[in-house]
Amino acid sequence: MTALSKGTVEALFRWMTERFEKRLPNTSYGVHDAETAAQAGGMTLEELERCFYQAIVDDYQRGFDTLRQQRRHVLWEQAVAASGVPQYLGSPDDLKLLLMKAVNRKTPHHGYRVQNGNRLSFQGRWYVCPGLLSRLRGREFDLYYDRRDVGVLYIFVGGEYVGEAYCPQLMGGRVSEWEARAMRKRDENEASIAREQGLPVRARIQDEARAARRRRSTEIRQVEQARQWDRQRPDIHPALVSERLAEVQAEITQAVTLADPVPDAEPDRLVRILPVRTMREE
């Protein structure tokens, strides 16, 4: 990049940050919260784009360029008269893909990779394309996407376009990057609220399980202690007493048979049904 073109780019960015950004309608300059600034501005992407084009034509191009000592629109007219306006002669679809690019902000020096089998993680959501992502497992690739619709990602390997990956959660409608970020934030808040509400329930379940485990351990310990004492019973009593206790236990454990039911002599007798009180009334 030559010094002249570098100075032009720096002047354009300086104009963007110092003049255009501060002069937007309803701009909350000095607020560093994106959500608060968006609510204060109340502008859509289309309105911002229209204001940007108008500012370039009516403000930036009319300004005086101290580096080249001339107004910018005069320099533009001279450049057009000398060399004409360059036109892109390629396919419109190729131009769209060239203007879209995603950079891995966590590891900028690394590309994207296939994760969890044949799925791709991007901005907290899974994207699938089984036939393509399965072949790209273990390889790095670049992602291109349009901020106005993040439901589709365009995959480039070595600078060549190879296919797309689709997000099942966002299928059926257009979702912009800002809308997807707001949806993800709302889902995280809802999940946090659900976790907080579930803490008492999980604590109660754990306490009940712990109490049941202690109760079960106590029962097992009591049964084992009783079994040990039963085995030691011959050592506790004399032989005559042990035989008598065994005979009494055999009589007690015999099966008891109930007599056959006999119907009442008066089947039409009035039967009084007693009311049953609930536990709360008691």
PDB file of C-alpha atoms in Angstrom:
ATOM      1  CA  MET A   1       0.000   0.000   0.000  1.00  0.00           C
ATOM      2  CA  THR A   2       1.443   3.356  -1.032  1.00  0.00           C
ATOM      3  CA  ALA A   3       1.643   6.315   1.336  1.00  0.00           C
ATOM      4  CA  LEU A   4      -1.045   8.185  -0.657  1.00  0.00           C
ATOM      5  CA  SER A   5      -3.617   5.385  -0.487  1.00  0.00           C
ATOM      6  CA  LYS A   6      -2.764   4.721   3.159  1.00  0.00           C
ATOM      7  CA  GLY A   7      -3.356   8.368   3.997  1.00  0.00           C
ATOM      8  CA  THR A   8      -6.690   8.293   2.147  1.00  0.00           C
ATOM      9  CA  VAL A   9      -7.868   5.261   4.097  1.00  0.00           C
ATOM     10  CA  GLU A  10      -6.785   6.819   7.404  1.00  0.00           C
ATOM     11  CA  ALA A  11      -8.589  10.046   6.548  1.00  0.00           C
ATOM     12  CA  LEU A  12     -11.772   8.113   5.711  1.00  0.00           C
ATOM     13  CA  PHE A  13     -11.707   6.195   8.992  1.00  0.00           C
ATOM     14  CA  ARG A  14     -10.953   9.368  10.934  1.00  0.00           C
ATOM     15  CA  TRP A  15     -13.944  11.029   9.293  1.00  0.00           C
ATOM     16  CA  MET A  16     -16.116   8.010  10.154  1.00  0.00           C
ATOM     17  CA  THR A  17     -15.221   8.052  13.864  1.00  0.00           C
ATOM     18  CA  GLU A  18     -14.972  11.794  14.450  1.00  0.00           C
ATOM     19  CA  ARG A  19     -17.736  13.248  12.252  1.00  0.00           C
ATOM     20  CA  PHE A  20     -20.170  10.713  10.840  1.00  0.00           C
ATOM     21  CA  GLU A  21     -20.602   8.644  14.031  1.00  0.00           C
ATOM     22  CA  LYS A  22     -21.177  11.698  16.234  1.00  0.00           C
ATOM     23  CA  ARG A  23     -23.640  13.371  13.867  1.00  0.00           C
ATOM     24  CA  LEU A  24     -26.129  10.550  13.464  1.00  0.00           C
ATOM     25  CA  PRO A  25     -29.661  11.384  14.622  1.00  0.00           C
ATOM     26  CA  ASN A  26     -30.399  10.381  18.220  1.00  0.00           C
ATOM     27  CA  THR A  27     -26.823   9.236  18.686  1.00  0.00           C
ATOM     28  CA  SER A  28     -25.839   8.624  22.308  1.00  0.00           C
ATOM     29  CA  TYR A  29     -22.171   9.531  21.991  1.00  0.00           C
ATOM     30  CA  GLY A  30     -20.098   8.407  24.951  1.00  0.00           C
ATOM     31  CA  VAL A  31     -22.264   5.383  25.782  1.00  0.00           C
ATOM     32  CA  HIS A  32     -20.156   2.249  25.422  1.00  0.00           C
ATOM     33  CA  ASP A  33     -23.041  -0.206  25.833  1.00  0.00           C
ATOM     34  CA  ALA A  34     -24.195  -1.466  22.421  1.00  0.00           C
ATOM     35  CA  GLU A  35     -27.737  -2.290  23.584  1.00  0.00           C
ATOM     36  CA  THR A  36     -28.213   1.103  25.277  1.00  0.00           C
ATOM     37  CA  ALA A  37     -26.827   2.932  22.249  1.00  0.00           C
ATOM     38  CA  ALA A  38     -29.128   1.002  19.896  1.00  0.00           C
ATOM     39  CA  GLN A  39     -32.183   1.805  22.018  1.00  0.00           C
ATOM     40  CA  ALA A  40     -31.225   5.487  22.165  1.00  0.00           C
ATOM     41  CA  GLY A  41     -30.564   5.692  18.433  1.00  0.00           C
ATOM     42  CA  GLY A  42     -33.593   3.710  17.332  1.00  0.00           C
ATOM     43  CA  MET A  43     -32.187   3.201  13.806  1.00  0.00           C
ATOM     44  CA  THR A  44     -32.492   0.182  11.581  1.00  0.00           C
ATOM     45  CA  LEU A  45     -29.696  -1.155   9.398  1.00  0.00           C
ATOM     46  CA  GLU A  46     -31.370   0.227   6.270  1.00  0.00           C
ATOM     47  CA  GLU A  47     -31.579   3.717   7.792  1.00  0.00           C
ATOM     48  CA  LEU A  48     -27.943   3.594   8.853  1.00  0.00           C
ATOM     49  CA  GLU A  49     -26.895   2.515   5.362  1.00  0.00           C
ATOM     50  CA  ARG A  50     -28.893   5.331   3.775  1.00  0.00           C
ATOM     51  CA  CYS A  51     -27.361   7.908   6.158  1.00  0.00           C
ATOM     52  CA  PHE A  52     -23.897   6.548   5.430  1.00  0.00           C
ATOM     53  CA  TYR A  53     -24.284   6.909   1.658  1.00  0.00           C
ATOM     54  CA  GLN A  54     -25.727  10.380   2.042  1.00  0.00           C
ATOM     55  CA  ALA A  55     -22.915  11.427   4.369  1.00  0.00           C
ATOM     56  CA  ILE A  56     -20.257  10.239   1.904  1.00  0.00           C
ATOM     57  CA  VAL A  57     -21.806  12.079  -1.029  1.00  0.00           C
ATOM     58  CA  ASP A  58     -22.924  15.280   0.699  1.00  0.00           C
ATOM     59  CA  ASP A  59     -20.320  15.638   3.446  1.00  0.00           C
ATOM     60  CA  TYR A  60     -17.143  13.659   2.867  1.00  0.00           C
ATOM     61  CA  GLN A  61     -16.840  14.251  -0.864  1.00  0.00           C
ATOM     62  CA  ARG A  62     -17.510  17.975  -0.376  1.00  0.00           C
ATOM     63  CA  GLY A  63     -14.727  18.340   2.153  1.00  0.00           C
ATOM     64  CA  PHE A  64     -11.241  19.653   1.421  1.00  0.00           C
ATOM     65  CA  ASP A  65      -8.431  17.095   1.294  1.00  0.00           C
ATOM     66  CA  THR A  66      -5.359  18.740   2.839  1.00  0.00           C
ATOM     67  CA  LEU A  67      -3.113  15.907   1.658  1.00  0.00           C
ATOM     68  CA  ARG A  68      -3.933  16.392  -2.030  1.00  0.00           C
ATOM     69  CA  GLN A  69      -4.847  20.113  -1.765  1.00  0.00           C
ATOM     70  CA  GLN A  70      -8.232  19.843  -3.447  1.00  0.00           C
ATOM     71  CA  ARG A  71     -11.859  19.023  -2.748  1.00  0.00           C
ATOM     72  CA  ARG A  72     -12.561  15.326  -2.859  1.00  0.00           C
ATOM     73  CA  HIS A  73     -15.386  15.428  -5.407  1.00  0.00           C
ATOM     74  CA  VAL A  74     -13.109  17.364  -7.809  1.00  0.00           C
ATOM     75  CA  LEU A  75     -10.405  14.738  -7.380  1.00  0.00           C
ATOM     76  CA  TRP A  76     -13.034  12.037  -8.042  1.00  0.00           C
ATOM     77  CA  GLU A  77     -14.174  13.725 -11.250  1.00  0.00           C
ATOM     78  CA  GLN A  78     -10.589  14.063 -12.428  1.00  0.00           C
ATOM     79  CA  ALA A  79      -9.880  10.383 -11.716  1.00  0.00           C
ATOM     80  CA  VAL A  80     -13.051   9.316 -13.563  1.00  0.00           C
ATOM     81  CA  ALA A  81     -12.153  11.497 -16.569  1.00  0.00           C
ATOM     82  CA  ALA A  82      -8.651  10.019 -16.652  1.00  0.00           C
ATOM     83  CA  SER A  83      -9.288   6.299 -16.111  1.00  0.00           C
ATOM     84  CA  GLY A  84     -13.048   5.743 -15.894  1.00  0.00           C
ATOM     85  CA  VAL A  85     -14.989   3.935 -13.186  1.00  0.00           C
ATOM     86  CA  PRO A  86     -13.770   0.345 -12.608  1.00  0.00           C
ATOM     87  CA  GLN A  87     -16.496  -2.268 -12.852  1.00  0.00           C
ATOM     88  CA  TYR A  88     -16.629  -5.779 -11.459  1.00  0.00           C
ATOM     89  CA  LEU A  89     -17.024  -8.170 -14.388  1.00  0.00           C
ATOM     90  CA  GLY A  90     -17.420 -11.386 -12.387  1.00  0.00           C
ATOM     91  CA  SER A  91     -20.519 -13.206 -11.167  1.00  0.00           C
ATOM     92  CA  PRO A  92     -22.736 -11.352  -8.653  1.00  0.00           C
ATOM     93  CA  ASP A  93     -22.786 -14.452  -6.463  1.00  0.00           C
ATOM     94  CA  ASP A  94     -18.989 -14.529  -6.349  1.00  0.00           C
ATOM     95  CA  LEU A  95     -18.961 -10.869  -5.338  1.00  0.00           C
ATOM     96  CA  LYS A  96     -21.358 -11.581  -2.487  1.00  0.00           C
ATOM     97  CA  LEU A  97     -19.114 -14.352  -1.203  1.00  0.00           C
ATOM     98  CA  LEU A  98     -16.022 -12.159  -1.412  1.00  0.00           C
ATOM     99  CA  LEU A  99     -17.659  -9.498   0.773  1.00  0.00           C
ATOM    100  CA  MET A 100     -18.435 -11.978   3.573  1.00  0.00           C
ATOM    101  CA  LYS A 101     -15.804 -13.286   5.978  1.00  0.00           C
ATOM    102  CA  ALA A 102     -15.802 -14.680   9.525  1.00  0.00           C
ATOM    103  CA  VAL A 103     -12.712 -14.585  11.707  1.00  0.00           C
ATOM    104  CA  ASN A 104     -12.184 -16.898  14.661  1.00  0.00           C
ATOM    105  CA  ARG A 105     -11.797 -14.303  17.418  1.00  0.00           C
ATOM    106  CA  LYS A 106     -10.744 -16.809  20.091  1.00  0.00           C
ATOM    107  CA  THR A 107      -7.825 -18.062  18.021  1.00  0.00           C
ATOM    108  CA  PRO A 108      -7.288 -15.597  15.141  1.00  0.00           C
ATOM    109  CA  HIS A 109      -4.267 -17.507  13.800  1.00  0.00           C
ATOM    110  CA  HIS A 110      -6.343 -20.681  13.437  1.00  0.00           C
ATOM    111  CA  GLY A 111      -9.237 -21.447  11.137  1.00  0.00           C
ATOM    112  CA  TYR A 112     -12.447 -23.266  11.899  1.00  0.00           C
ATOM    113  CA  ARG A 113     -12.657 -27.034  12.352  1.00  0.00           C
ATOM    114  CA  VAL A 114     -15.385 -29.668  12.439  1.00  0.00           C
ATOM    115  CA  GLN A 115     -16.395 -30.522  16.007  1.00  0.00           C
ATOM    116  CA  ASN A 116     -18.469 -33.282  17.583  1.00  0.00           C
ATOM    117  CA  GLY A 117     -18.535 -35.659  14.642  1.00  0.00           C
ATOM    118  CA  ASN A 118     -19.982 -33.880  11.626  1.00  0.00           C
ATOM    119  CA  ARG A 119     -21.146 -30.626  13.212  1.00  0.00           C
ATOM    120  CA  LEU A 120     -19.699 -27.125  13.219  1.00  0.00           C
ATOM    121  CA  SER A 121     -19.909 -24.744  16.178  1.00  0.00           C
ATOM    122  CA  PHE A 122     -20.297 -21.076  15.284  1.00  0.00           C
ATOM    123  CA  GLN A 123     -21.375 -18.299  17.692  1.00  0.00           C
ATOM    124  CA  GLY A 124     -22.860 -20.762  20.150  1.00  0.00           C
ATOM    125  CA  ARG A 125     -24.972 -22.698  17.613  1.00  0.00           C
ATOM    126  CA  TRP A 126     -24.490 -25.929  15.685  1.00  0.00           C
ATOM    127  CA  TYR A 127     -24.370 -26.020  11.894  1.00  0.00           C
ATOM    128  CA  VAL A 128     -24.722 -29.232   9.921  1.00  0.00           C
ATOM    129  CA  CYS A 129     -23.912 -30.473   6.463  1.00  0.00           C
ATOM    130  CA  PRO A 130     -23.242 -34.216   6.930  1.00  0.00           C
ATOM    131  CA  GLY A 131     -21.724 -35.017   3.566  1.00  0.00           C
ATOM    132  CA  LEU A 132     -19.401 -32.022   3.448  1.00  0.00           C
ATOM    133  CA  LEU A 133     -18.387 -31.644   7.101  1.00  0.00           C
ATOM    134  CA  SER A 134     -17.619 -35.343   7.391  1.00  0.00           C
ATOM    135  CA  ARG A 135     -15.013 -34.994   4.647  1.00  0.00           C
ATOM    136  CA  LEU A 136     -13.552 -31.849   6.245  1.00  0.00           C
ATOM    137  CA  ARG A 137     -12.928 -33.486   9.621  1.00  0.00           C
ATOM    138  CA  GLY A 138      -9.440 -32.657  10.860  1.00  0.00           C
ATOM    139  CA  ARG A 139      -8.880 -29.827   8.344  1.00  0.00           C
ATOM    140  CA  GLU A 140      -8.966 -26.066   8.790  1.00  0.00           C
ATOM    141  CA  PHE A 141     -11.250 -23.911   6.653  1.00  0.00           C
ATOM    142  CA  ASP A 142     -12.625 -20.365   6.445  1.00  0.00           C
ATOM    143  CA  LEU A 143     -16.232 -19.294   6.971  1.00  0.00           C
ATOM    144  CA  TYR A 144     -18.068 -16.582   5.100  1.00  0.00           C
ATOM    145  CA  TYR A 145     -21.503 -15.313   6.111  1.00  0.00           C
ATOM    146  CA  ASP A 146     -23.808 -12.329   5.797  1.00  0.00           C
ATOM    147  CA  ARG A 147     -24.586 -10.470   9.015  1.00  0.00           C
ATOM    148  CA  ARG A 148     -28.186 -10.036   7.870  1.00  0.00           C
ATOM    149  CA  ASP A 149     -28.772 -13.807   7.893  1.00  0.00           C
ATOM    150  CA  VAL A 150     -26.601 -16.146   9.969  1.00  0.00           C
ATOM    151  CA  GLY A 151     -28.669 -19.240   9.211  1.00  0.00           C
ATOM    152  CA  VAL A 152     -26.240 -20.181   6.410  1.00  0.00           C
ATOM    153  CA  LEU A 153     -22.427 -20.373   6.473  1.00  0.00           C
ATOM    154  CA  TYR A 154     -20.322 -20.594   3.309  1.00  0.00           C
ATOM    155  CA  ILE A 155     -17.263 -22.822   3.652  1.00  0.00           C
ATOM    156  CA  PHE A 156     -13.976 -22.084   1.861  1.00  0.00           C
ATOM    157  CA  VAL A 157     -11.009 -24.447   1.828  1.00  0.00           C
ATOM    158  CA  GLY A 158      -7.754 -23.024   0.552  1.00  0.00           C
ATOM    159  CA  GLY A 159      -9.579 -20.010  -0.879  1.00  0.00           C
ATOM    160  CA  GLU A 160     -12.048 -22.145  -2.863  1.00  0.00           C
ATOM    161  CA  TYR A 161     -15.762 -22.323  -2.184  1.00  0.00           C
ATOM    162  CA  VAL A 162     -16.814 -25.901  -1.335  1.00  0.00           C
ATOM    163  CA  GLY A 163     -20.339 -25.691   0.107  1.00  0.00           C
ATOM    164  CA  GLU A 164     -22.659 -24.435   2.823  1.00  0.00           C
ATOM    165  CA  ALA A 165     -23.554 -25.349   6.393  1.00  0.00           C
ATOM    166  CA  TYR A 166     -27.041 -24.720   7.790  1.00  0.00           C
ATOM    167  CA  CYS A 167     -28.234 -24.055  11.344  1.00  0.00           C
ATOM    168  CA  PRO A 168     -31.271 -26.224  12.238  1.00  0.00           C
ATOM    169  CA  GLN A 169     -32.321 -23.787  14.993  1.00  0.00           C
ATOM    170  CA  LEU A 170     -32.609 -20.861  12.575  1.00  0.00           C
ATOM    171  CA  MET A 171     -34.195 -22.632   9.631  1.00  0.00           C
ATOM    172  CA  GLY A 172     -37.527 -21.351   8.366  1.00  0.00           C
ATOM    173  CA  GLY A 173     -36.784 -17.633   8.679  1.00  0.00           C
ATOM    174  CA  ARG A 174     -34.144 -14.941   8.348  1.00  0.00           C
ATOM    175  CA  VAL A 175     -32.258 -14.132  11.557  1.00  0.00           C
ATOM    176  CA  SER A 176     -29.589 -11.449  11.595  1.00  0.00           C
ATOM    177  CA  GLU A 177     -26.423 -11.625  13.653  1.00  0.00           C
ATOM    178  CA  TRP A 178     -27.765  -9.082  16.146  1.00  0.00           C
ATOM    179  CA  GLU A 179     -31.076 -10.919  16.488  1.00  0.00           C
ATOM    180  CA  ALA A 180     -29.258 -14.228  16.971  1.00  0.00           C
ATOM    181  CA  ARG A 181     -27.085 -12.668  19.679  1.00  0.00           C
ATOM    182  CA  ALA A 182     -30.180 -11.281  21.449  1.00  0.00           C
ATOM    183  CA  MET A 183     -31.904 -14.681  21.211  1.00  0.00           C
ATOM    184  CA  ARG A 184     -28.856 -16.412  22.656  1.00  0.00           C
ATOM    185  CA  LYS A 185     -28.686 -13.914  25.526  1.00  0.00           C
ATOM    186  CA  ARG A 186     -32.385 -14.416  26.265  1.00  0.00           C
ATOM    187  CA  ASP A 187     -31.958 -18.206  26.235  1.00  0.00           C
ATOM    188  CA  GLU A 188     -29.033 -17.922  28.656  1.00  0.00           C
ATOM    189  CA  ASN A 189     -31.103 -15.731  30.999  1.00  0.00           C
ATOM    190  CA  GLU A 190     -34.025 -18.166  30.876  1.00  0.00           C
ATOM    191  CA  ALA A 191     -31.692 -21.088  31.550  1.00  0.00           C
ATOM    192  CA  SER A 192     -30.143 -19.221  34.497  1.00  0.00           C
ATOM    193  CA  ILE A 193     -33.590 -18.505  35.971  1.00  0.00           C
ATOM    194  CA  ALA A 194     -34.592 -22.146  35.518  1.00  0.00           C
ATOM    195  CA  ARG A 195     -31.408 -23.310  37.251  1.00  0.00           C
ATOM    196  CA  GLU A 196     -32.028 -20.973  40.182  1.00  0.00           C
ATOM    197  CA  GLN A 197     -35.615 -22.170  40.525  1.00  0.00           C
ATOM    198  CA  GLY A 198     -34.500 -25.795  40.374  1.00  0.00           C
ATOM    199  CA  LEU A 199     -31.886 -25.457  43.135  1.00  0.00           C
ATOM    200  CA  PRO A 200     -34.357 -25.972  46.045  1.00  0.00           C
ATOM    201  CA  VAL A 201     -35.906 -28.971  44.292  1.00  0.00           C
ATOM    202  CA  ARG A 202     -32.536 -30.583  43.658  1.00  0.00           C
ATOM    203  CA  ALA A 203     -31.463 -29.877  47.248  1.00  0.00           C
ATOM    204  CA  ARG A 204     -34.648 -31.485  48.572  1.00  0.00           C
ATOM    205  CA  ILE A 205     -34.180 -34.533  46.328  1.00  0.00           C
ATOM    206  CA  GLN A 206     -30.579 -34.899  47.482  1.00  0.00           C
ATOM    207  CA  ASP A 207     -31.627 -34.605  51.132  1.00  0.00           C
ATOM    208  CA  GLU A 208     -34.335 -37.235  50.644  1.00  0.00           C
ATOM    209  CA  ALA A 209     -31.901 -39.550  48.874  1.00  0.00           C
ATOM    210  CA  ARG A 210     -29.338 -39.018  51.628  1.00  0.00           C
ATOM    211  CA  ALA A 211     -31.945 -39.709  54.314  1.00  0.00           C
ATOM    212  CA  ALA A 212     -33.147 -42.813  52.472  1.00  0.00           C
ATOM    213  CA  ARG A 213     -29.559 -44.002  52.179  1.00  0.00           C
ATOM    214  CA  ARG A 214     -29.007 -43.474  55.904  1.00  0.00           C
ATOM    215  CA  ARG A 215     -32.283 -45.232  56.699  1.00  0.00           C
ATOM    216  CA  ARG A 216     -31.370 -48.131  54.446  1.00  0.00           C
ATOM    217  CA  SER A 217     -27.942 -48.383  56.056  1.00  0.00           C
ATOM    218  CA  THR A 218     -29.558 -48.409  59.501  1.00  0.00           C
ATOM    219  CA  GLU A 219     -31.978 -51.170  58.472  1.00  0.00           C
ATOM    220  CA  ILE A 220     -29.167 -53.274  57.007  1.00  0.00           C
ATOM    221  CA  ARG A 221     -27.108 -52.773  60.162  1.00  0.00           C
ATOM    222  CA  GLN A 222     -30.050 -53.768  62.384  1.00  0.00           C
ATOM    223  CA  VAL A 223     -30.815 -56.870  60.305  1.00  0.00           C
ATOM    224  CA  GLU A 224     -27.173 -57.896  60.367  1.00  0.00           C
ATOM    225  CA  GLN A 225     -27.000 -57.349  64.139  1.00  0.00           C
ATOM    226  CA  ALA A 226     -30.182 -59.395  64.647  1.00  0.00           C
ATOM    227  CA  ARG A 227     -28.790 -62.200  62.489  1.00  0.00           C
ATOM    228  CA  GLN A 228     -25.591 -62.247  64.514  1.00  0.00           C
ATOM    229  CA  TRP A 229     -27.585 -62.425  67.765  1.00  0.00           C
ATOM    230  CA  ASP A 230     -29.765 -65.237  66.374  1.00  0.00           C
ATOM    231  CA  ARG A 231     -26.638 -67.205  65.596  1.00  0.00           C
ATOM    232  CA  GLN A 232     -25.406 -66.605  69.155  1.00  0.00           C
ATOM    233  CA  ARG A 233     -28.755 -67.639  70.730  1.00  0.00           C
ATOM    234  CA  PRO A 234     -27.589 -71.177  71.660  1.00  0.00           C
ATOM    235  CA  ASP A 235     -24.722 -69.601  73.559  1.00  0.00           C
ATOM    236  CA  ILE A 236     -27.043 -67.250  75.425  1.00  0.00           C
ATOM    237  CA  HIS A 237     -29.610 -69.738  76.913  1.00  0.00           C
ATOM    238  CA  PRO A 238     -29.315 -73.299  78.210  1.00  0.00           C
ATOM    239  CA  ALA A 239     -30.315 -76.194  75.957  1.00  0.00           C
ATOM    240  CA  LEU A 240     -33.681 -76.759  77.702  1.00  0.00           C
ATOM    241  CA  VAL A 241     -34.716 -73.122  77.304  1.00  0.00           C
ATOM    242  CA  SER A 242     -33.567 -73.038  73.692  1.00  0.00           C
ATOM    243  CA  GLU A 243     -35.744 -76.090  72.881  1.00  0.00           C
ATOM    244  CA  ARG A 244     -38.778 -74.516  74.548  1.00  0.00           C
ATOM    245  CA  LEU A 245     -38.282 -71.239  72.673  1.00  0.00           C
ATOM    246  CA  ALA A 246     -37.995 -73.126  69.385  1.00  0.00           C
ATOM    247  CA  GLU A 247     -41.319 -74.923  70.042  1.00  0.00           C
ATOM    248  CA  VAL A 248     -43.085 -71.627  70.860  1.00  0.00           C
ATOM    249  CA  GLN A 249     -41.711 -69.981  67.734  1.00  0.00           C
ATOM    250  CA  ALA A 250     -42.898 -72.911  65.587  1.00  0.00           C
ATOM    251  CA  GLU A 251     -46.422 -72.612  67.011  1.00  0.00           C
ATOM    252  CA  ILE A 252     -46.513 -68.857  66.356  1.00  0.00           C
ATOM    253  CA  THR A 253     -45.314 -69.145  62.773  1.00  0.00           C
ATOM    254  CA  GLN A 254     -47.982 -71.686  61.790  1.00  0.00           C
ATOM    255  CA  ALA A 255     -50.405 -70.518  59.138  1.00  0.00           C
ATOM    256  CA  VAL A 256     -53.708 -69.242  60.500  1.00  0.00           C
ATOM    257  CA  THR A 257     -56.782 -70.150  58.450  1.00  0.00           C
ATOM    258  CA  LEU A 258     -59.873 -67.975  58.514  1.00  0.00           C
ATOM    259  CA  ALA A 259     -63.351 -69.430  58.864  1.00  0.00           C
ATOM    260  CA  ASP A 260     -65.706 -69.360  55.917  1.00  0.00           C
ATOM    261  CA  PRO A 261     -67.817 -66.185  55.776  1.00  0.00           C
ATOM    262  CA  VAL A 262     -71.439 -66.526  56.936  1.00  0.00           C
ATOM    263  CA  PRO A 263     -73.966 -64.096  55.413  1.00  0.00           C
ATOM    264  CA  ASP A 264     -76.231 -62.061  57.651  1.00  0.00           C
ATOM    265  CA  ALA A 265     -79.657 -63.415  58.427  1.00  0.00           C
ATOM    266  CA  GLU A 266     -81.306 -60.156  57.382  1.00  0.00           C
ATOM    267  CA  PRO A 267     -79.845 -59.050  53.994  1.00  0.00           C
ATOM    268  CA  ASP A 268     -82.199 -56.037  53.785  1.00  0.00           C
ATOM    269  CA  ARG A 269     -81.067 -54.626  57.085  1.00  0.00           C
ATOM    270  CA  LEU A 270     -80.103 -50.943  56.975  1.00  0.00           C
ATOM    271  CA  VAL A 271     -76.352 -50.520  57.094  1.00  0.00           C
ATOM    272  CA  ARG A 272     -75.044 -47.309  58.629  1.00  0.00           C
ATOM    273  CA  ILE A 273     -71.932 -45.970  56.912  1.00  0.00           C
ATOM    274  CA  LEU A 274     -69.714 -44.022  59.252  1.00  0.00           C
ATOM    275  CA  PRO A 275     -68.166 -40.827  57.876  1.00  0.00           C
ATOM    276  CA  VAL A 276     -64.423 -40.876  57.322  1.00  0.00           C
ATOM    277  CA  ARG A 277     -62.604 -37.789  58.500  1.00  0.00           C
ATOM    278  CA  THR A 278     -59.658 -36.524  56.496  1.00  0.00           C
ATOM    279  CA  MET A 279     -56.229 -36.114  57.987  1.00  0.00           C
ATOM    280  CA  ARG A 280     -56.445 -32.306  57.717  1.00  0.00           C
ATOM    281  CA  GLU A 281     -59.659 -32.264  59.830  1.00  0.00           C
ATOM    282  CA  GLU A 282     -58.042 -34.423  62.465  1.00  0.00           C
TER     283      GLU A 282
END
